[in-house]
mmCIF file of C-alpha atoms in Angstrom:
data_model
loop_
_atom_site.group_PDB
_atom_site.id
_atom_site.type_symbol
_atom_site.label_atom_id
_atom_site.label_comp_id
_atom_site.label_asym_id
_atom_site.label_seq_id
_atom_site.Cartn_x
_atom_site.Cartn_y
_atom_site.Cartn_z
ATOM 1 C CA UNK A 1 201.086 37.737 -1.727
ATOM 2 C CA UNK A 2 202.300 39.873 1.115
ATOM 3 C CA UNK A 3 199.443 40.597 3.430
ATOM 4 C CA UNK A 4 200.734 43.653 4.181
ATOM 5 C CA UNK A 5 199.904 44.255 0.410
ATOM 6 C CA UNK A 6 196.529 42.846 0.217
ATOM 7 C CA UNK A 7 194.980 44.783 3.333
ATOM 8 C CA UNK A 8 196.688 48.264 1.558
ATOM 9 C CA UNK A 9 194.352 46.624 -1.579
ATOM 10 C CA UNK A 10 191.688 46.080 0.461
ATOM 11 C CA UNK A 11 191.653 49.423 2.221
ATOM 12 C CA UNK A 12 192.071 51.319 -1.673
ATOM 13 C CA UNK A 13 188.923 49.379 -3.118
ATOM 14 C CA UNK A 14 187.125 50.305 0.383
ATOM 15 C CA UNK A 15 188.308 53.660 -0.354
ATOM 16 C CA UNK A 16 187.478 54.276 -3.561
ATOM 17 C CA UNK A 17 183.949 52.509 -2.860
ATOM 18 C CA UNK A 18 183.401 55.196 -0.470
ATOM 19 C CA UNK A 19 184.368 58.052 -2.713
ATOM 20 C CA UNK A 20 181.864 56.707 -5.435
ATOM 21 C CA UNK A 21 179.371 56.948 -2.796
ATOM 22 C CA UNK A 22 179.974 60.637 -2.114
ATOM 23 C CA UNK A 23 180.179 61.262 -6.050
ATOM 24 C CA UNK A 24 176.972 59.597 -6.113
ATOM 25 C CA UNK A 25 175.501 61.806 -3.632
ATOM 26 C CA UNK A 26 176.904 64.942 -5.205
ATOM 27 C CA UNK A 27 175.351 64.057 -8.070
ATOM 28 C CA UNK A 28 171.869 63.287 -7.066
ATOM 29 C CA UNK A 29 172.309 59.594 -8.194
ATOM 30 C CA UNK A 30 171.713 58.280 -4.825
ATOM 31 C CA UNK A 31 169.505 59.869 -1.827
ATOM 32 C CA UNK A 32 170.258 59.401 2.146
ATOM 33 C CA UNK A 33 167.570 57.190 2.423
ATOM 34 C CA UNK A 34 168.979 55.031 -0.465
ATOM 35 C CA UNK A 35 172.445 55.049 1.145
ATOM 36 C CA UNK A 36 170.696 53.869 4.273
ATOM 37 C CA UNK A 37 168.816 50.986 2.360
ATOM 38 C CA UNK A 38 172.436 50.079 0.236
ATOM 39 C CA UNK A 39 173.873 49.757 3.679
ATOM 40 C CA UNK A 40 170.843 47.494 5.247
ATOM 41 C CA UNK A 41 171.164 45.137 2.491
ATOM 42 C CA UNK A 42 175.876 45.282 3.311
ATOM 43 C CA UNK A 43 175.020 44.306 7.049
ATOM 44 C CA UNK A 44 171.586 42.641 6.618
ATOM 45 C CA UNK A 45 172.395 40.568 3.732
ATOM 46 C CA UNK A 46 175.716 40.148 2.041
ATOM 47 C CA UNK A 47 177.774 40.475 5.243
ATOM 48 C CA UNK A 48 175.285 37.845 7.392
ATOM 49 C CA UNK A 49 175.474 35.541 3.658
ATOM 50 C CA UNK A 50 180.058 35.662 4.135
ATOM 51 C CA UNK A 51 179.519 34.915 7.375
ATOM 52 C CA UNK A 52 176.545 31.823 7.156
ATOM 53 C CA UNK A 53 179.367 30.431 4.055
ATOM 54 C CA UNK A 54 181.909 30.288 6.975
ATOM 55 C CA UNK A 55 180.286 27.982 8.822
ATOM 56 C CA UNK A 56 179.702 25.750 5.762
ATOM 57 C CA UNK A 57 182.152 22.963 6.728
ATOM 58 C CA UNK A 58 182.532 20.034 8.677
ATOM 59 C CA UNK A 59 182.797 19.816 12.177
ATOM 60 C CA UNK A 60 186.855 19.016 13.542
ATOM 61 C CA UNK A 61 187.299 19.579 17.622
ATOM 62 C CA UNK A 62 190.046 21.953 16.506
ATOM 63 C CA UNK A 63 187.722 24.734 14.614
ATOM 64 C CA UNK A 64 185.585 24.715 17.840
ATOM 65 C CA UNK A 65 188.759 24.893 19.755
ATOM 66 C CA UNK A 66 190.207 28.113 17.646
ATOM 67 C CA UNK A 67 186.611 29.630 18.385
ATOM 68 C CA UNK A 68 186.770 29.126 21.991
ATOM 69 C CA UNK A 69 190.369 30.764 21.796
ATOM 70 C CA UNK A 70 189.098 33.382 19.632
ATOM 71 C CA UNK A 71 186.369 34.506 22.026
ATOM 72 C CA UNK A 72 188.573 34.540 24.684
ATOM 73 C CA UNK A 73 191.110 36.761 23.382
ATOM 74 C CA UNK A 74 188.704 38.427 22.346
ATOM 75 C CA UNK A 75 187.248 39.314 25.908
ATOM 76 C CA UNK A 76 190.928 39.957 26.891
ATOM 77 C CA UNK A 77 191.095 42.721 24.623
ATOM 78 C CA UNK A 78 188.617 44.318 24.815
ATOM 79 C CA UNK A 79 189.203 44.465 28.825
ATOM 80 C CA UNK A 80 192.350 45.740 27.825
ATOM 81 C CA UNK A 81 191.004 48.039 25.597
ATOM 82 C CA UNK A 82 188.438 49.186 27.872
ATOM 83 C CA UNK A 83 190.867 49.966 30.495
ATOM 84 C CA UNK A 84 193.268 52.294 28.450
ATOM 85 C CA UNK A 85 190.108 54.122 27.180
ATOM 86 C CA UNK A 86 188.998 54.645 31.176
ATOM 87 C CA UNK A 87 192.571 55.609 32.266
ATOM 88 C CA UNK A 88 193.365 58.306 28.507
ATOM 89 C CA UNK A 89 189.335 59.366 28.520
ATOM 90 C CA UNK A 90 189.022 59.635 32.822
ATOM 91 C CA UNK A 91 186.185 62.646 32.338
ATOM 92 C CA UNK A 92 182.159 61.801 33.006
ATOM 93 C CA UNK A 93 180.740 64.434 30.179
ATOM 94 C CA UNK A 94 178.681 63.213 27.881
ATOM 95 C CA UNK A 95 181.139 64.101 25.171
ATOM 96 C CA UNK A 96 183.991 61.910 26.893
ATOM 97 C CA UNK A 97 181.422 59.246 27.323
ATOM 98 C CA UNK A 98 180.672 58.775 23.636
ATOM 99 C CA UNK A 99 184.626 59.572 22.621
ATOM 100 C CA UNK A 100 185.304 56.706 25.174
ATOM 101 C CA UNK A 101 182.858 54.537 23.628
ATOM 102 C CA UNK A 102 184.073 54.870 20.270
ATOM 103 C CA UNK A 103 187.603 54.210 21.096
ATOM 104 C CA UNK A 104 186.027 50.952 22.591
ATOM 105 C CA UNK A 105 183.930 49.752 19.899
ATOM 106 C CA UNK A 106 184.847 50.139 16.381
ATOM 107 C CA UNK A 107 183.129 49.275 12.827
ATOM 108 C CA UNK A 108 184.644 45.605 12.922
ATOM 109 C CA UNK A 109 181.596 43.983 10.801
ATOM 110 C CA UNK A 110 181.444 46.825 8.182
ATOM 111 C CA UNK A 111 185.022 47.061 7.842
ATOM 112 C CA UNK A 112 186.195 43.900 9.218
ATOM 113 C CA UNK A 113 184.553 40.924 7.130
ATOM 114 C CA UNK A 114 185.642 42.256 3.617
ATOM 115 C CA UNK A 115 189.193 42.586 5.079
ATOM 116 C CA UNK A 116 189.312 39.283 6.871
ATOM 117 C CA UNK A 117 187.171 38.037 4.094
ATOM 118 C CA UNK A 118 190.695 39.281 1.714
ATOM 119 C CA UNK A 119 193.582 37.898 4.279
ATOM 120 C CA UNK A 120 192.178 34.799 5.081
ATOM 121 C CA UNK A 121 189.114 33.481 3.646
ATOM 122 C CA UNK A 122 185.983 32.083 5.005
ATOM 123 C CA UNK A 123 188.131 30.240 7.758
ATOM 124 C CA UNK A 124 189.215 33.575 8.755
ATOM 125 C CA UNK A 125 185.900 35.182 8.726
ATOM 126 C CA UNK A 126 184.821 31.824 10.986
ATOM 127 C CA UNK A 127 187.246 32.943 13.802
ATOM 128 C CA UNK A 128 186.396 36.571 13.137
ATOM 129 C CA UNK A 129 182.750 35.756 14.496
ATOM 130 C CA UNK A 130 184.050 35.108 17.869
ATOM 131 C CA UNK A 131 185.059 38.437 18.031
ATOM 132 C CA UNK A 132 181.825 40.386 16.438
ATOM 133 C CA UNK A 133 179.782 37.825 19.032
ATOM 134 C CA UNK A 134 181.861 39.218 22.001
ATOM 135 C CA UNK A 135 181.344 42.714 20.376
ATOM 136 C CA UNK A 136 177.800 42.204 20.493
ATOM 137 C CA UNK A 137 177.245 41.454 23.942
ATOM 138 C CA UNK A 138 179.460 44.421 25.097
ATOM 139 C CA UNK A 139 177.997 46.855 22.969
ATOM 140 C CA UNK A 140 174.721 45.922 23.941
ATOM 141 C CA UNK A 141 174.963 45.913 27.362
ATOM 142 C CA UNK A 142 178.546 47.760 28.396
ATOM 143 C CA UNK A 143 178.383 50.275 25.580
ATOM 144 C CA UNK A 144 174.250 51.228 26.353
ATOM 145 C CA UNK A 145 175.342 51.734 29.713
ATOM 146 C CA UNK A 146 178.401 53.849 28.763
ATOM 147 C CA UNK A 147 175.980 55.751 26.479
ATOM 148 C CA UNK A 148 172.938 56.002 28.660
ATOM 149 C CA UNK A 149 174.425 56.737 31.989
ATOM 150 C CA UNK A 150 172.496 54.028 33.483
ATOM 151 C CA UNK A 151 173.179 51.084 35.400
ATOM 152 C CA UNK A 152 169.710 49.636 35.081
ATOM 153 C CA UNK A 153 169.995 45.914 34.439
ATOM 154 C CA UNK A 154 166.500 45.450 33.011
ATOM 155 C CA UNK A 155 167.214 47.977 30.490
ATOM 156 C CA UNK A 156 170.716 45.534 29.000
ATOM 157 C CA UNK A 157 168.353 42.540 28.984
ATOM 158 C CA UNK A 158 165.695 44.517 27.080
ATOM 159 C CA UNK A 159 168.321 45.632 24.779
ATOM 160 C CA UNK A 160 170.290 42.130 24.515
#
């Protein structure tokens, strides 16, 4: 099948997941603290449980290899990405601060392991950890200091 095809799949179910959400909420089925908890158990549980299955394999030099490269590339783009959002998003307001940091760092666990998941399996969602691991680090320590205005270095460790 045409991936092209299976991500437009992937992004209707996602879609139409969401919508059942909000009819939930409209209809008092579902409260904001049980929307909270259904989303705990997405990223706590089912999304760390796709990802724990994608290691589940034996170790070949060239899956280590593709994560290495995968990290990498990773840093790369985010640089990249990172530099376009200082040179479109130049002001220091608070409001341009957090508009820069999303344009930096997006939903890629929520949204990205269910589509990677679709495209290319748990090999896919292997390589895919490289870049939530790199995502990690920089949100924790780049993105808190983008968010916080400070520079303080015992503040990223804390938070790391």
């Amino acid at each position: 099948m045409n991936l092209s095809i299976i991500v437009l799949n992937q992004v209707v179910i996602m879609f139409l997941i969401i919508l059942l959400g909000i009819l939930m909420y409209k209809l008092k089925l579902i409260t904001v603290s049980g929307s909270k908890e259904m989303s705990k158990i997405l990223l706590d549980v089912v999304n760390s449980t796709v990802i724990f299955l994608s290691y589940q394999r034996n170790f070949e030099k060239e899956l280590l290899e593709g994560l290495a490269k995968a990290a990498i590339l990773s840093v790369f783009a985010f640089l990249i990405i990172m530099l376009l959002a200082y040179l479109f998003i130049p002001k220091k307001s608070k409001e341009k601060q957090l508009e820069r940091f999303s344009c930096i760092y997006s939903n890629c666990s929520f949204m990205g392991i269910p589509l990677i998941n679709a495209l290319f399996g748990f090999e896919g969602v292997f390589y895919l950890t490289a870049f939530l691991t790199v995502f990690n680090i920089l949100v924790w320590t780049h993105g808190v200091m983008q968010i916080s205005e400070t520079k303080n270095l015992k503040s990223i460790f804390s938070a790391l």
